[in-house]
PDB file of C-alpha atoms and ligand atoms in Angstrom:
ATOM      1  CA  UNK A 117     147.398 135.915  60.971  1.00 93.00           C
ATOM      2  CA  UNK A 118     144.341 135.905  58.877  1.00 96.00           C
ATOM      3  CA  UNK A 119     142.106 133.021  59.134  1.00 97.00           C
ATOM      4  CA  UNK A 120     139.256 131.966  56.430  1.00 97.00           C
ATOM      5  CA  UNK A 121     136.323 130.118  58.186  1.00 96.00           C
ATOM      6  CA  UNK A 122     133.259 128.636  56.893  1.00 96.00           C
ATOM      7  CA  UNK A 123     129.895 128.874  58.410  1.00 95.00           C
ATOM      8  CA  UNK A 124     127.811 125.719  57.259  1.00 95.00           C
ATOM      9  CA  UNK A 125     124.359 124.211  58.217  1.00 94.00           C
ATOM     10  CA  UNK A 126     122.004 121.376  57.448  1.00 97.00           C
ATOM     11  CA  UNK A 127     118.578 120.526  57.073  1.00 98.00           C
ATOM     12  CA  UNK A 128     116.250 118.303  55.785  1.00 98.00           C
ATOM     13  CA  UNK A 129     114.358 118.641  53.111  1.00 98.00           C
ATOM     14  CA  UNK A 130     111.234 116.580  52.980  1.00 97.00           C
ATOM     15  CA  UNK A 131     109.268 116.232  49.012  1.00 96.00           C
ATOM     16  CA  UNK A 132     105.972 115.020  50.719  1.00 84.00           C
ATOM     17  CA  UNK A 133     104.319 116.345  54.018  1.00 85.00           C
ATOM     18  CA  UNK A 134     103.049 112.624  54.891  1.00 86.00           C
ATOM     19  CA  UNK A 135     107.007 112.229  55.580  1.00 93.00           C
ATOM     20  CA  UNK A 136     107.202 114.900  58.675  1.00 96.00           C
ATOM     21  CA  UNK A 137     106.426 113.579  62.083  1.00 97.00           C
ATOM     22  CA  UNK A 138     103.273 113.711  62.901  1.00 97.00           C
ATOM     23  CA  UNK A 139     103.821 116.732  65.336  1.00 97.00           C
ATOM     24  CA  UNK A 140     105.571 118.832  62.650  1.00 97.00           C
ATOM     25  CA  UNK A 141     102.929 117.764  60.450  1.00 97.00           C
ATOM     26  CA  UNK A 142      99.865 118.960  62.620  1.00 98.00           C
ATOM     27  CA  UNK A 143     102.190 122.551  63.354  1.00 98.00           C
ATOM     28  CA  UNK A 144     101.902 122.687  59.537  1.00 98.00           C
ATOM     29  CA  UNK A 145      98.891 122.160  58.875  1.00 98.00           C
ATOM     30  CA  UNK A 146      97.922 124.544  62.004  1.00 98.00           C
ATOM     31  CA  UNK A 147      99.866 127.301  60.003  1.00 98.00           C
ATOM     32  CA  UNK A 148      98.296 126.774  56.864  1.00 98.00           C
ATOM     33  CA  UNK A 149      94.731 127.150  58.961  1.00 98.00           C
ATOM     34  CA  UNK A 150      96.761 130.330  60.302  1.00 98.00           C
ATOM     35  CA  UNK A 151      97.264 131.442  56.549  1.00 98.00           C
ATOM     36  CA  UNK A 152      93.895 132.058  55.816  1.00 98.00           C
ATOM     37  CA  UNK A 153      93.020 134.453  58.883  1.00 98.00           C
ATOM     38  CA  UNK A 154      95.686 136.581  57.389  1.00 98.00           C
ATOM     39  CA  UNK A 155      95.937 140.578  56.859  1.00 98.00           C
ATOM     40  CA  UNK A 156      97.438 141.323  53.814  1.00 98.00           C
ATOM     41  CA  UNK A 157      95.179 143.644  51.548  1.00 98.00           C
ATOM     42  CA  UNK A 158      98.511 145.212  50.294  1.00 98.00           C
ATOM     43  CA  UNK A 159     101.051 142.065  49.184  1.00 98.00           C
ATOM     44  CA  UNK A 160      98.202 139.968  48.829  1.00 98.00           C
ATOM     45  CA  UNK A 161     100.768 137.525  50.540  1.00 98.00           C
ATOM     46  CA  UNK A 162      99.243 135.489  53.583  1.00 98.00           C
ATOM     47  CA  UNK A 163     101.397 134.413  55.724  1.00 98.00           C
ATOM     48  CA  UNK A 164     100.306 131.585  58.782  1.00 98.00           C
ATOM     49  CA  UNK A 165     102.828 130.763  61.527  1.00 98.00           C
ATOM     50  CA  UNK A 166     102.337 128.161  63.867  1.00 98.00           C
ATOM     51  CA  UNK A 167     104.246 127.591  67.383  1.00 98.00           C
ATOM     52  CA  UNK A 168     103.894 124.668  69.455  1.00 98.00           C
ATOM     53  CA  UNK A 169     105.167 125.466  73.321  1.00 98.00           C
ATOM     54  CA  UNK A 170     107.044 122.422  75.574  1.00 98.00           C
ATOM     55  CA  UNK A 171     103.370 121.668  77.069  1.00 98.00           C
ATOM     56  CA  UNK A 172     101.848 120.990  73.692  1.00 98.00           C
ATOM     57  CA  UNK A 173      99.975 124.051  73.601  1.00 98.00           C
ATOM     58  CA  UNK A 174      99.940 125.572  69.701  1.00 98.00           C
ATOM     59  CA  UNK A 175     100.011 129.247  69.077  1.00 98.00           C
ATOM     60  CA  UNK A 176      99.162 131.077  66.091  1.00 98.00           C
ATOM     61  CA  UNK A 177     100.273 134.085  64.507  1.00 98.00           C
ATOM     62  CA  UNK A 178      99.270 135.485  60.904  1.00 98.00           C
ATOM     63  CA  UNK A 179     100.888 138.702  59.160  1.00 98.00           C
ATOM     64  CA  UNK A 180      99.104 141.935  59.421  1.00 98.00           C
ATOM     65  CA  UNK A 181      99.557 144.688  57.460  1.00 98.00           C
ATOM     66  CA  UNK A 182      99.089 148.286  57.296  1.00 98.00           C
ATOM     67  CA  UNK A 183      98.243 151.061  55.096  1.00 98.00           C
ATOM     68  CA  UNK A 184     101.176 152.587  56.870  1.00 98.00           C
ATOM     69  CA  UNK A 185     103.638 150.056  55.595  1.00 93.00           C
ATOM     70  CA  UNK A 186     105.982 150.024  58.638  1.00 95.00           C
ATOM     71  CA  UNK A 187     103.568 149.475  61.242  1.00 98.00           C
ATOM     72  CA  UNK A 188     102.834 146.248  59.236  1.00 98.00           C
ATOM     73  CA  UNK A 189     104.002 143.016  60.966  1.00 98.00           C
ATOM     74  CA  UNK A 190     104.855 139.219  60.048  1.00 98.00           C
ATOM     75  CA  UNK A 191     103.745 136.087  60.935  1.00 98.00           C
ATOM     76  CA  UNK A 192     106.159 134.448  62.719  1.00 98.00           C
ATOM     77  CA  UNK A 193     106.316 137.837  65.324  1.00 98.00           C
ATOM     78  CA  UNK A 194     102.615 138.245  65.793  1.00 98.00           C
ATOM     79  CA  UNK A 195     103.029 134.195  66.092  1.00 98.00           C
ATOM     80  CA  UNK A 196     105.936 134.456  68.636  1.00 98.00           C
ATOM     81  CA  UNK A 197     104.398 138.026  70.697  1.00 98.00           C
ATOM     82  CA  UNK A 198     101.241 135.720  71.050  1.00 98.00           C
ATOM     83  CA  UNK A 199     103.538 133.061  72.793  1.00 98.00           C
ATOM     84  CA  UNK A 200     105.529 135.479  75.126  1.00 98.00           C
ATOM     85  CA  UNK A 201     101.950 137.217  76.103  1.00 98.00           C
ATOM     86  CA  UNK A 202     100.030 134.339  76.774  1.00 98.00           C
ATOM     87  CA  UNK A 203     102.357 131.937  78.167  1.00 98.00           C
ATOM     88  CA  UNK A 204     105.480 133.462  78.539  1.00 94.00           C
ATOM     89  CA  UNK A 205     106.420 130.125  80.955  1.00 96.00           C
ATOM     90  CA  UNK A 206     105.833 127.140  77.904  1.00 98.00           C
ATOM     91  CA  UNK A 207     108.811 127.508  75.734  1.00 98.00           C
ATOM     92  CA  UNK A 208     108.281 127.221  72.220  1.00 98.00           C
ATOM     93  CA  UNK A 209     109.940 124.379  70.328  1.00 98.00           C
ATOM     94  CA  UNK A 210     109.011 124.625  66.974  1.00 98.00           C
ATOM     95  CA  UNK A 211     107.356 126.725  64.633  1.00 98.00           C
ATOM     96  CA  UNK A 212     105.778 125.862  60.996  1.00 98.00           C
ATOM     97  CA  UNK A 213     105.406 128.796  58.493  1.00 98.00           C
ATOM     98  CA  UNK A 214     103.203 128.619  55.289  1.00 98.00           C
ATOM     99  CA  UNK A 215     102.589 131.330  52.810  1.00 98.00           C
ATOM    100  CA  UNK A 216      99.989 131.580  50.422  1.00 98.00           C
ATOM    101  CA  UNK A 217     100.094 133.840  46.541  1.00 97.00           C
ATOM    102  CA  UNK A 218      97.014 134.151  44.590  1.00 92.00           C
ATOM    103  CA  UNK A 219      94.691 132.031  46.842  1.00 94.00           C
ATOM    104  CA  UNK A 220      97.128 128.837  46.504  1.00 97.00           C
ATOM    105  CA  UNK A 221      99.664 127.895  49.076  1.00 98.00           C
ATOM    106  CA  UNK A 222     103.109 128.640  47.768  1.00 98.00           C
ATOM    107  CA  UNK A 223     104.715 125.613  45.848  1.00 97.00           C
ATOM    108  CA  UNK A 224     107.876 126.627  47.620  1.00 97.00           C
ATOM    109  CA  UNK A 225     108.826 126.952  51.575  1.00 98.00           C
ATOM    110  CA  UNK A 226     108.950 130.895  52.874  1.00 96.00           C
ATOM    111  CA  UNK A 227     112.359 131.832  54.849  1.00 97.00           C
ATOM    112  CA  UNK A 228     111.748 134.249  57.605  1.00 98.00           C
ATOM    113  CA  UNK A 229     112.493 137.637  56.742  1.00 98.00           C
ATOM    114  CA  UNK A 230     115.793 138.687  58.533  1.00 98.00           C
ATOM    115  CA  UNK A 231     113.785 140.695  61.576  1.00 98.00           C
ATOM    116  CA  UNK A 232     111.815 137.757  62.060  1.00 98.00           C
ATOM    117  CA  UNK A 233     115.008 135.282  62.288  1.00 98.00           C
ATOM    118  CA  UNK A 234     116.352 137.911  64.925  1.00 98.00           C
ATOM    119  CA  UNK A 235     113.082 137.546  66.847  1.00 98.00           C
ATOM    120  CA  UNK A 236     113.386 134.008  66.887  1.00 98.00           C
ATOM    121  CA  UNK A 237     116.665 134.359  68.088  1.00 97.00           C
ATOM    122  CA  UNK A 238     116.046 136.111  70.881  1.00 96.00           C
ATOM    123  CA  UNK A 239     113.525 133.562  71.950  1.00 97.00           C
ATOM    124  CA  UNK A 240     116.095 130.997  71.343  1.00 97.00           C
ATOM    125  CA  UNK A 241     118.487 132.776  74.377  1.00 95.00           C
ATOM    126  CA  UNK A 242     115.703 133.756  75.925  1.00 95.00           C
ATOM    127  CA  UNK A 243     114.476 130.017  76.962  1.00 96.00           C
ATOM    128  CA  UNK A 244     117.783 128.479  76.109  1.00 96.00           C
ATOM    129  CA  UNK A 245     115.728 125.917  74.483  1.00 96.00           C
ATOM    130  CA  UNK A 246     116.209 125.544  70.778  1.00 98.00           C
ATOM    131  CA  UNK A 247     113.197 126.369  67.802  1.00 98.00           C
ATOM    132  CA  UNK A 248     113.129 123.488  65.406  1.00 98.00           C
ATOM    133  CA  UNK A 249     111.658 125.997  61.957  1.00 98.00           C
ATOM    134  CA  UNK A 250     109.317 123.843  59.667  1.00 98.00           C
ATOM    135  CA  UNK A 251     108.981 125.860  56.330  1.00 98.00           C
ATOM    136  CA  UNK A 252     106.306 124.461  54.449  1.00 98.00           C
ATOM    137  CA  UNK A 253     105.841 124.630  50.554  1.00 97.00           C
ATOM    138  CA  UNK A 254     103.300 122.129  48.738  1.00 96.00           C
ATOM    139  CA  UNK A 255     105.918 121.114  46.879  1.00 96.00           C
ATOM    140  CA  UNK A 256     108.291 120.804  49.512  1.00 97.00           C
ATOM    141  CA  UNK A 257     109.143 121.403  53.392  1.00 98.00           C
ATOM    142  CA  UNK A 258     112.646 122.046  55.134  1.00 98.00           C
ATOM    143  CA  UNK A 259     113.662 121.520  58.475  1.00 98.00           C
ATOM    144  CA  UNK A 260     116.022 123.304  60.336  1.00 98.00           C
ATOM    145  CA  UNK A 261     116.893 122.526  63.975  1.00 98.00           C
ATOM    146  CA  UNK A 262     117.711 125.702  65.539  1.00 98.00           C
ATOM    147  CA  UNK A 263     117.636 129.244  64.035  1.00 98.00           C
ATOM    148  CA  UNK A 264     121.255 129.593  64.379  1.00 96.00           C
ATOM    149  CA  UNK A 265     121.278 128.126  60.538  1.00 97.00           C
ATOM    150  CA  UNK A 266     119.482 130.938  59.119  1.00 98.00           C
ATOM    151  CA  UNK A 267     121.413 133.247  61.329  1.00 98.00           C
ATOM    152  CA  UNK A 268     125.088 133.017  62.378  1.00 96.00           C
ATOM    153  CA  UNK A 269     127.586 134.673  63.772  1.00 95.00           C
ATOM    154  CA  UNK A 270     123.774 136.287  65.677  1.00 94.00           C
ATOM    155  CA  UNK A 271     123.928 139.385  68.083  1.00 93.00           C
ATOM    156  CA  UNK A 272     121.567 138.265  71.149  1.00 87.00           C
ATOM    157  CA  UNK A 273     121.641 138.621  75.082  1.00 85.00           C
ATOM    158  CA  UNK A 274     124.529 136.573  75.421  1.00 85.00           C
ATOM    159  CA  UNK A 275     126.838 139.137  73.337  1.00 86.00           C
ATOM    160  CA  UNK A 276     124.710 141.743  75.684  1.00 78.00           C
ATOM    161  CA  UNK A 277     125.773 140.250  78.643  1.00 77.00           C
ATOM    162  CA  UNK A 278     129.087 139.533  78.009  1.00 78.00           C
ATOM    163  CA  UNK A 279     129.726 142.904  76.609  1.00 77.00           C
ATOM    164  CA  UNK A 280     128.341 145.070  79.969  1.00 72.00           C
ATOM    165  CA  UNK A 281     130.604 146.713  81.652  1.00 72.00           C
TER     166      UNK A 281
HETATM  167  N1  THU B1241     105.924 138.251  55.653  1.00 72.23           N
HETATM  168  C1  THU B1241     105.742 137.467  56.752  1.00 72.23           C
HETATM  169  O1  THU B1241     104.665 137.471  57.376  1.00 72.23           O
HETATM  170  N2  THU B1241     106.779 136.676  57.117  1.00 72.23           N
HETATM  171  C2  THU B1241     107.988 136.638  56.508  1.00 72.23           C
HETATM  172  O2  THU B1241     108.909 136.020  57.006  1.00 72.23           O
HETATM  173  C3  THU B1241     108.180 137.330  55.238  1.00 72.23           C
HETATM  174  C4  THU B1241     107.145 138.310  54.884  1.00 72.23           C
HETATM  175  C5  THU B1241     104.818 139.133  55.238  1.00 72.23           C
HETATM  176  C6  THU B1241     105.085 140.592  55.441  1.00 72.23           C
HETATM  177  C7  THU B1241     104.132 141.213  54.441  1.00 72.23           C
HETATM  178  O3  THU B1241     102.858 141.327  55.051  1.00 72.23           O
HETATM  179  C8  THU B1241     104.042 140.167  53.342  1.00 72.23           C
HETATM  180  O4  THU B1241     104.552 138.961  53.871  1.00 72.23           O
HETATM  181  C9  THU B1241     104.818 140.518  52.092  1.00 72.23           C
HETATM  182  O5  THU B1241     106.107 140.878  52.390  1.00 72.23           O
END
């Protein structure tokens, strides 16, 4: 018996930032502060991510590269290390990511590069709590309630678990 199945998963997409709440709203604005405290003499990307933990506490995280590309690291897991090391009690709820190219913010929201998304799905099982991703672009901003949109079908500790001997 074969089976075809379809993964499928929403979000909104906002065209102005005056439509977020106003907590998403500050988170973004937090990350585009974030952007400019960012590494990145190679890409010349900047990259600002900004989490806000359960006790309203915001943590910041910026990409930092390397002349050693490898040991170069992104936003949202200098963003989401800071978290864990700091305050490794507050969960995080939500985290805004901005980007800027050529000293302007990109017109465009920034996914989360595919180690990132499995970083912010550990956290996810980690806390059981889900992250609420705010992607901001100036020209637009999606938000998606959980990372399990941007990764399905995800290997984290509760495939571990259940797979131990
Ligand atoms: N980058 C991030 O910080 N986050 C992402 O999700 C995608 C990429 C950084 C890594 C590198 O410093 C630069 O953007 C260009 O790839």
């Amino acid at each position: 018996m074969i089976r075809i199945n379809n993964i499928s998963f929403s979000y909104q997409e906002f065209d102005m930032d005056n439509e977020l709440n106003p907590g998403d709203r500050e988170l973004v604005s937090v990350a585009r502060e974030a952007v400019l405290h960012a590494y990145a003499p190679y890409s010349k990307f900047r990259v600002g991510a900004a989490i806000r933990l359960e006790s309203g506490t915001i943590v910041r995280g910026t990409n930092v590269e390397n002349a050693a590309s490898p040991s170069g690291i992104c936003a949202e897991r200098n963003a989401l290390s800071n978290a864990i090391s700091n305050h490794s009690n507050d969960k995080p709820v939500a985290i805004a990511i901005a980007a800027m190219a050529e000293e302007e913010l990109t017109d465009n929201p920034i996914p989360p590069c595919g180690n990132c998304r499995q970083v912010i799905a550990e956290e996810e099982s980690r806390t059981g709590n889900h992250i609420r991703i705010i992607l901001s672009g100036k020209k637009k901003t999606f938000v998606i309630e959980s990372i399990s949109g941007l990764l399905p079908l995800q290997f984290n500790l509760n495939n571990f678990k259940t797979n131990l001997p």
